[in-house]
Amino acid sequence: MKQVLAIEDDATIVDLLEIHLKDLSCSLTKTYNGTDGLSKVGKQAFDLIVLDLMLPGMHGLDVCRKIRAEQIFTPILILTAKSEEKDIVNGLEAGADDYLIKPFGVREFIARVKAILRRGDIGIGKAPVFDKKFVFNALEIDEEKRKVSLGKQRVDLTRKEFDLLLLLASHPGRSYSREQILNLIWGYEFAGFEHTVNSHINRLRAKIEPDINQPKYILTTWGVGYRFSEEVVR
C-alpha cells in the first residue's frame, strides 16, 4: 500500500480523504498541526504528503520549506482556501508538487493523487538506469542517484531544481520555452505560472554557476526561454 501523510487541522476533511485514499490502496497517517506533521515526516517514509496551509503550530509553507531543506523529496499536494495566484506560486516555489483549492471535488482530488503517484512510479517495468551520468567540465549530474556535484563538491538541489537541470542538461543546445518547462516539470495544470520557472532558474544558477551574471551552463535564449550550453559538453 502507498503511505500517505495528511497534515490538515479539519478532521472532517481528513476523514473524507481517508475514505477515498483507501479506495486507491493508500494507508493514511493523520496529523492535525504543522509541528506534528513535520515530526512524522522525519520519522517515516511516505509516498505522498497532503498539506494544508493554514495550520496551528506551524504554517504549511514553513512545513513545506523545512521538508525540502532536509532533502526529503516526497511529493507534496497542498490544500489551500487561498486561490490568489501569489499564494499558489508561493506553494510551488516552497517545493510543493501540486495544489488543490478548497472546497475541492472528490474526483479532482483522486485524479491529482493518481497523477502524483503515477509520476513517482515512472520507470517501473522498464530497464533500470545504471550509472547514467552527465559530465560538463566541473559539473557532474548523476541521474540514478539524483546527485549533482560541482568540482567534486555536492550541490544540494530541491526535487524540482534537479528535474529542471536534468531536463536541460539531457538536451544541450535545445531551447525550451517557459511554458514547455512548466508543462514538463510541473504539469499542464500550472499554465500561467511561467514566472515560477524564472525563480527556479535563478536559484539553480546561484547554486551551479561560477558567475550568475555570466552563466556558462544554463543560458537564456532571448525571446524563447532557456537552454543548456553546448560549449561545456565533453
Tab-separated table of C-alpha atoms in Angstrom:
chain	number	residue	atom	x	y	z
A	1	MET	CA	0.000	0.000	0.000
A	2	LYS	CA	1.069	3.568	-0.651
A	3	GLN	CA	1.721	5.552	2.506
A	4	VAL	CA	0.109	8.993	2.654
A	5	LEU	CA	0.503	11.628	5.367
A	6	ALA	CA	-2.265	14.205	5.851
A	7	ILE	CA	-1.317	17.402	7.690
A	8	GLU	CA	-4.711	19.062	7.990
A	9	ASP	CA	-6.498	20.550	11.001
A	10	ASP	CA	-10.033	19.941	9.709
A	11	ALA	CA	-10.968	16.463	10.937
A	12	THR	CA	-13.940	16.282	8.545
A	13	ILE	CA	-11.657	16.758	5.541
A	14	VAL	CA	-9.159	14.237	6.913
A	15	ASP	CA	-11.886	11.620	7.342
A	16	LEU	CA	-13.091	12.275	3.791
A	17	LEU	CA	-9.562	11.893	2.427
A	18	GLU	CA	-9.113	8.641	4.317
A	19	ILE	CA	-12.250	7.105	2.795
A	20	HIS	CA	-11.183	7.827	-0.765
A	21	LEU	CA	-7.495	7.059	-0.271
A	22	LYS	CA	-8.463	3.582	0.900
A	23	ASP	CA	-10.125	3.070	-2.483
A	24	LEU	CA	-6.727	3.858	-4.036
A	25	SER	CA	-4.999	1.284	-1.802
A	26	CYS	CA	-3.403	4.018	0.283
A	27	SER	CA	-2.870	3.974	4.028
A	28	LEU	CA	-3.371	7.364	5.697
A	29	THR	CA	-1.433	8.747	8.641
A	30	LYS	CA	-3.239	11.724	10.207
A	31	THR	CA	-1.822	14.811	11.856
A	32	TYR	CA	-3.666	17.983	12.761
A	33	ASN	CA	-0.954	20.630	13.150
A	34	GLY	CA	2.190	21.628	11.292
A	35	THR	CA	4.706	20.798	14.012
A	36	ASP	CA	3.453	17.234	14.497
A	37	GLY	CA	3.262	16.724	10.763
A	38	LEU	CA	6.857	17.806	10.239
A	39	SER	CA	7.960	15.466	13.029
A	40	LYS	CA	6.285	12.486	11.355
A	41	VAL	CA	7.940	13.262	8.019
A	42	GLY	CA	11.312	12.873	9.697
A	43	LYS	CA	10.433	9.510	11.238
A	44	GLN	CA	8.710	7.625	8.407
A	45	ALA	CA	8.898	7.385	4.625
A	46	PHE	CA	5.749	8.451	2.771
A	47	ASP	CA	4.706	8.267	-0.871
A	48	LEU	CA	2.666	11.475	-0.651
A	49	ILE	CA	2.094	14.336	1.785
A	50	VAL	CA	-1.236	16.192	1.698
A	51	LEU	CA	-0.561	19.533	3.348
A	52	ASP	CA	-2.921	22.288	4.438
A	53	LEU	CA	-1.537	25.825	4.584
A	54	MET	CA	-3.407	27.437	7.470
A	55	LEU	CA	-2.282	25.158	10.290
A	56	PRO	CA	-1.838	25.533	14.038
A	57	GLY	CA	1.704	25.072	15.290
A	58	MET	CA	3.458	25.861	12.010
A	59	HIS	CA	2.245	27.349	8.737
A	60	GLY	CA	2.034	24.895	5.853
A	61	LEU	CA	4.511	26.856	3.714
A	62	ASP	CA	7.074	26.655	6.520
A	63	VAL	CA	6.458	22.914	6.837
A	64	CYS	CA	6.996	22.532	3.095
A	65	ARG	CA	10.211	24.571	3.125
A	66	LYS	CA	11.629	22.616	6.067
A	67	ILE	CA	10.832	19.283	4.413
A	68	ARG	CA	12.697	20.330	1.279
A	69	ALA	CA	15.539	21.817	3.314
A	70	GLU	CA	16.044	18.346	4.802
A	71	GLN	CA	16.422	16.985	1.244
A	72	ILE	CA	13.200	14.969	1.573
A	73	PHE	CA	11.644	14.796	-1.881
A	74	THR	CA	8.314	13.145	-1.063
A	75	PRO	CA	5.629	14.641	-3.355
A	76	ILE	CA	3.567	17.326	-1.623
A	77	LEU	CA	-0.026	18.188	-2.537
A	78	ILE	CA	-1.038	21.476	-0.960
A	79	LEU	CA	-4.627	22.130	0.116
A	80	THR	CA	-5.477	25.808	0.359
A	81	ALA	CA	-8.516	28.014	0.695
A	82	LYS	CA	-6.452	30.799	-0.866
A	83	SER	CA	-6.944	30.986	-4.603
A	84	GLU	CA	-4.856	34.062	-5.352
A	85	GLU	CA	-2.057	33.392	-7.805
A	86	LYS	CA	0.657	34.569	-5.411
A	87	ASP	CA	-0.417	32.015	-2.800
A	88	ILE	CA	-0.276	29.196	-5.343
A	89	VAL	CA	3.102	30.373	-6.648
A	90	ASN	CA	4.442	30.600	-3.080
A	91	GLY	CA	3.429	26.988	-2.538
A	92	LEU	CA	5.100	25.787	-5.739
A	93	GLU	CA	8.249	27.736	-5.019
A	94	ALA	CA	8.376	26.329	-1.492
A	95	GLY	CA	8.697	22.906	-3.115
A	96	ALA	CA	5.113	21.641	-3.497
A	97	ASP	CA	4.297	19.434	-6.477
A	98	ASP	CA	0.621	20.268	-6.859
A	99	TYR	CA	-2.219	22.116	-5.170
A	100	LEU	CA	-5.982	21.971	-4.679
A	101	ILE	CA	-8.191	24.907	-3.767
A	102	LYS	CA	-10.825	24.353	-1.078
A	103	PRO	CA	-13.575	23.444	-1.454
A	104	PHE	CA	-12.493	20.747	-3.904
A	105	GLY	CA	-14.326	17.877	-5.531
A	106	VAL	CA	-13.533	14.292	-4.610
A	107	ARG	CA	-12.987	13.337	-8.255
A	108	GLU	CA	-10.428	16.090	-8.681
A	109	PHE	CA	-8.629	15.039	-5.508
A	110	ILE	CA	-8.477	11.425	-6.677
A	111	ALA	CA	-7.212	12.492	-10.108
A	112	ARG	CA	-4.447	14.632	-8.592
A	113	VAL	CA	-3.359	11.867	-6.207
A	114	LYS	CA	-3.292	9.293	-9.016
A	115	ALA	CA	-1.224	11.630	-11.190
A	116	ILE	CA	1.306	12.320	-8.426
A	117	LEU	CA	1.687	8.655	-7.509
A	118	ARG	CA	1.971	7.736	-11.180
A	119	ARG	CA	4.831	10.204	-11.608
A	120	GLY	CA	6.555	8.541	-8.679
A	121	ASP	CA	6.191	5.155	-10.342
A	122	ILE	CA	7.699	6.225	-13.670
A	123	GLY	CA	10.320	3.714	-14.679
A	124	ILE	CA	8.672	0.656	-13.092
A	125	GLY	CA	8.644	-2.177	-15.602
A	126	LYS	CA	11.377	-0.567	-17.698
A	127	ALA	CA	15.050	-1.405	-17.851
A	128	PRO	CA	16.812	0.269	-14.909
A	129	VAL	CA	19.269	3.089	-15.493
A	130	PHE	CA	22.732	2.139	-14.288
A	131	ASP	CA	25.326	4.782	-13.562
A	132	LYS	CA	23.890	7.292	-16.029
A	133	LYS	CA	25.949	10.417	-15.575
A	134	PHE	CA	26.357	13.697	-17.394
A	135	VAL	CA	29.710	15.457	-17.050
A	136	PHE	CA	30.163	19.058	-18.156
A	137	ASN	CA	33.590	20.316	-17.115
A	138	ALA	CA	33.370	20.677	-13.318
A	139	LEU	CA	29.621	19.924	-13.218
A	140	GLU	CA	28.544	16.297	-12.804
A	141	ILE	CA	24.944	15.077	-12.778
A	142	ASP	CA	24.188	11.537	-11.603
A	143	GLU	CA	20.678	10.713	-12.760
A	144	GLU	CA	20.328	7.433	-10.890
A	145	LYS	CA	21.462	8.843	-7.547
A	146	ARG	CA	19.855	12.231	-8.208
A	147	LYS	CA	23.150	13.787	-7.229
A	148	VAL	CA	24.845	16.915	-8.550
A	149	SER	CA	28.485	17.777	-7.908
A	150	LEU	CA	30.453	20.861	-8.804
A	151	GLY	CA	34.214	20.482	-8.593
A	152	LYS	CA	33.725	17.302	-6.501
A	153	GLN	CA	31.568	19.223	-4.007
A	154	ARG	CA	27.970	18.074	-3.723
A	155	VAL	CA	25.343	20.650	-4.662
A	156	ASP	CA	22.087	20.412	-2.710
A	157	LEU	CA	19.130	20.853	-5.040
A	158	THR	CA	15.419	20.602	-4.442
A	159	ARG	CA	13.485	17.974	-6.372
A	160	LYS	CA	12.238	20.493	-8.930
A	161	GLU	CA	15.657	22.097	-9.298
A	162	PHE	CA	17.178	18.699	-10.065
A	163	ASP	CA	14.420	17.815	-12.532
A	164	LEU	CA	14.843	21.166	-14.249
A	165	LEU	CA	18.619	20.816	-14.504
A	166	LEU	CA	18.334	17.239	-15.773
A	167	LEU	CA	15.820	18.261	-18.438
A	168	LEU	CA	18.089	20.976	-19.825
A	169	ALA	CA	21.354	19.036	-19.463
A	170	SER	CA	19.895	15.982	-21.206
A	171	HIS	CA	19.485	18.050	-24.389
A	172	PRO	CA	22.363	20.554	-24.646
A	173	GLY	CA	21.666	23.335	-27.102
A	174	ARG	CA	17.916	22.726	-27.201
A	175	SER	CA	15.876	25.752	-26.180
A	176	TYR	CA	12.783	25.259	-24.043
A	177	SER	CA	10.142	27.913	-23.577
A	178	ARG	CA	8.969	28.675	-20.069
A	179	GLU	CA	5.617	27.117	-20.923
A	180	GLN	CA	7.290	23.909	-22.132
A	181	ILE	CA	9.380	23.692	-18.965
A	182	LEU	CA	6.324	24.305	-16.820
A	183	ASN	CA	4.400	21.537	-18.581
A	184	LEU	CA	7.271	19.039	-18.461
A	185	ILE	CA	8.361	19.638	-14.862
A	186	TRP	CA	5.201	20.803	-13.086
A	187	GLY	CA	2.390	19.654	-15.370
A	188	TYR	CA	-0.082	21.283	-17.715
A	189	GLU	CA	-2.358	22.417	-14.869
A	190	PHE	CA	0.130	25.141	-13.942
A	191	ALA	CA	-0.278	27.093	-17.182
A	192	GLY	CA	0.101	30.794	-16.460
A	193	PHE	CA	2.771	30.444	-13.757
A	194	GLU	CA	5.785	30.836	-16.071
A	195	HIS	CA	7.481	33.181	-13.580
A	196	THR	CA	7.851	30.153	-11.296
A	197	VAL	CA	10.268	28.805	-13.922
A	198	ASN	CA	12.249	32.050	-13.785
A	199	SER	CA	12.555	31.781	-9.996
A	200	HIS	CA	13.816	28.203	-10.177
A	201	ILE	CA	16.292	29.055	-12.940
A	202	ASN	CA	17.665	31.912	-10.830
A	203	ARG	CA	18.078	29.677	-7.764
A	204	LEU	CA	19.638	26.932	-9.865
A	205	ARG	CA	22.123	29.357	-11.397
A	206	ALA	CA	23.032	30.655	-7.952
A	207	LYS	CA	23.983	27.100	-6.950
A	208	ILE	CA	25.930	25.920	-10.009
A	209	GLU	CA	27.181	28.951	-11.909
A	210	PRO	CA	30.628	30.410	-11.103
A	211	ASP	CA	29.228	33.823	-12.088
A	212	ILE	CA	25.444	34.174	-12.220
A	213	ASN	CA	25.813	37.379	-14.244
A	214	GLN	CA	27.638	35.431	-16.952
A	215	PRO	CA	26.265	31.887	-16.771
A	216	LYS	CA	28.205	29.127	-18.518
A	217	TYR	CA	25.787	26.216	-18.035
A	218	ILE	CA	22.195	27.482	-18.159
A	219	LEU	CA	21.821	30.087	-20.863
A	220	THR	CA	18.945	32.348	-21.813
A	221	THR	CA	17.591	32.066	-25.343
A	222	TRP	CA	16.183	35.531	-25.784
A	223	GLY	CA	12.553	35.580	-26.839
A	224	VAL	CA	12.212	31.852	-26.219
A	225	GLY	CA	13.348	30.589	-22.807
A	226	TYR	CA	16.352	28.629	-21.606
A	227	ARG	CA	18.894	26.103	-22.871
A	228	PHE	CA	21.913	24.181	-21.587
A	229	SER	CA	25.171	25.303	-23.182
A	230	GLU	CA	26.654	23.065	-25.874
A	231	GLU	CA	30.107	24.526	-25.221
A	232	VAL	CA	30.538	22.708	-21.893
A	233	VAL	CA	29.700	19.277	-23.325
A	234	ARG	CA	32.581	16.850	-23.420
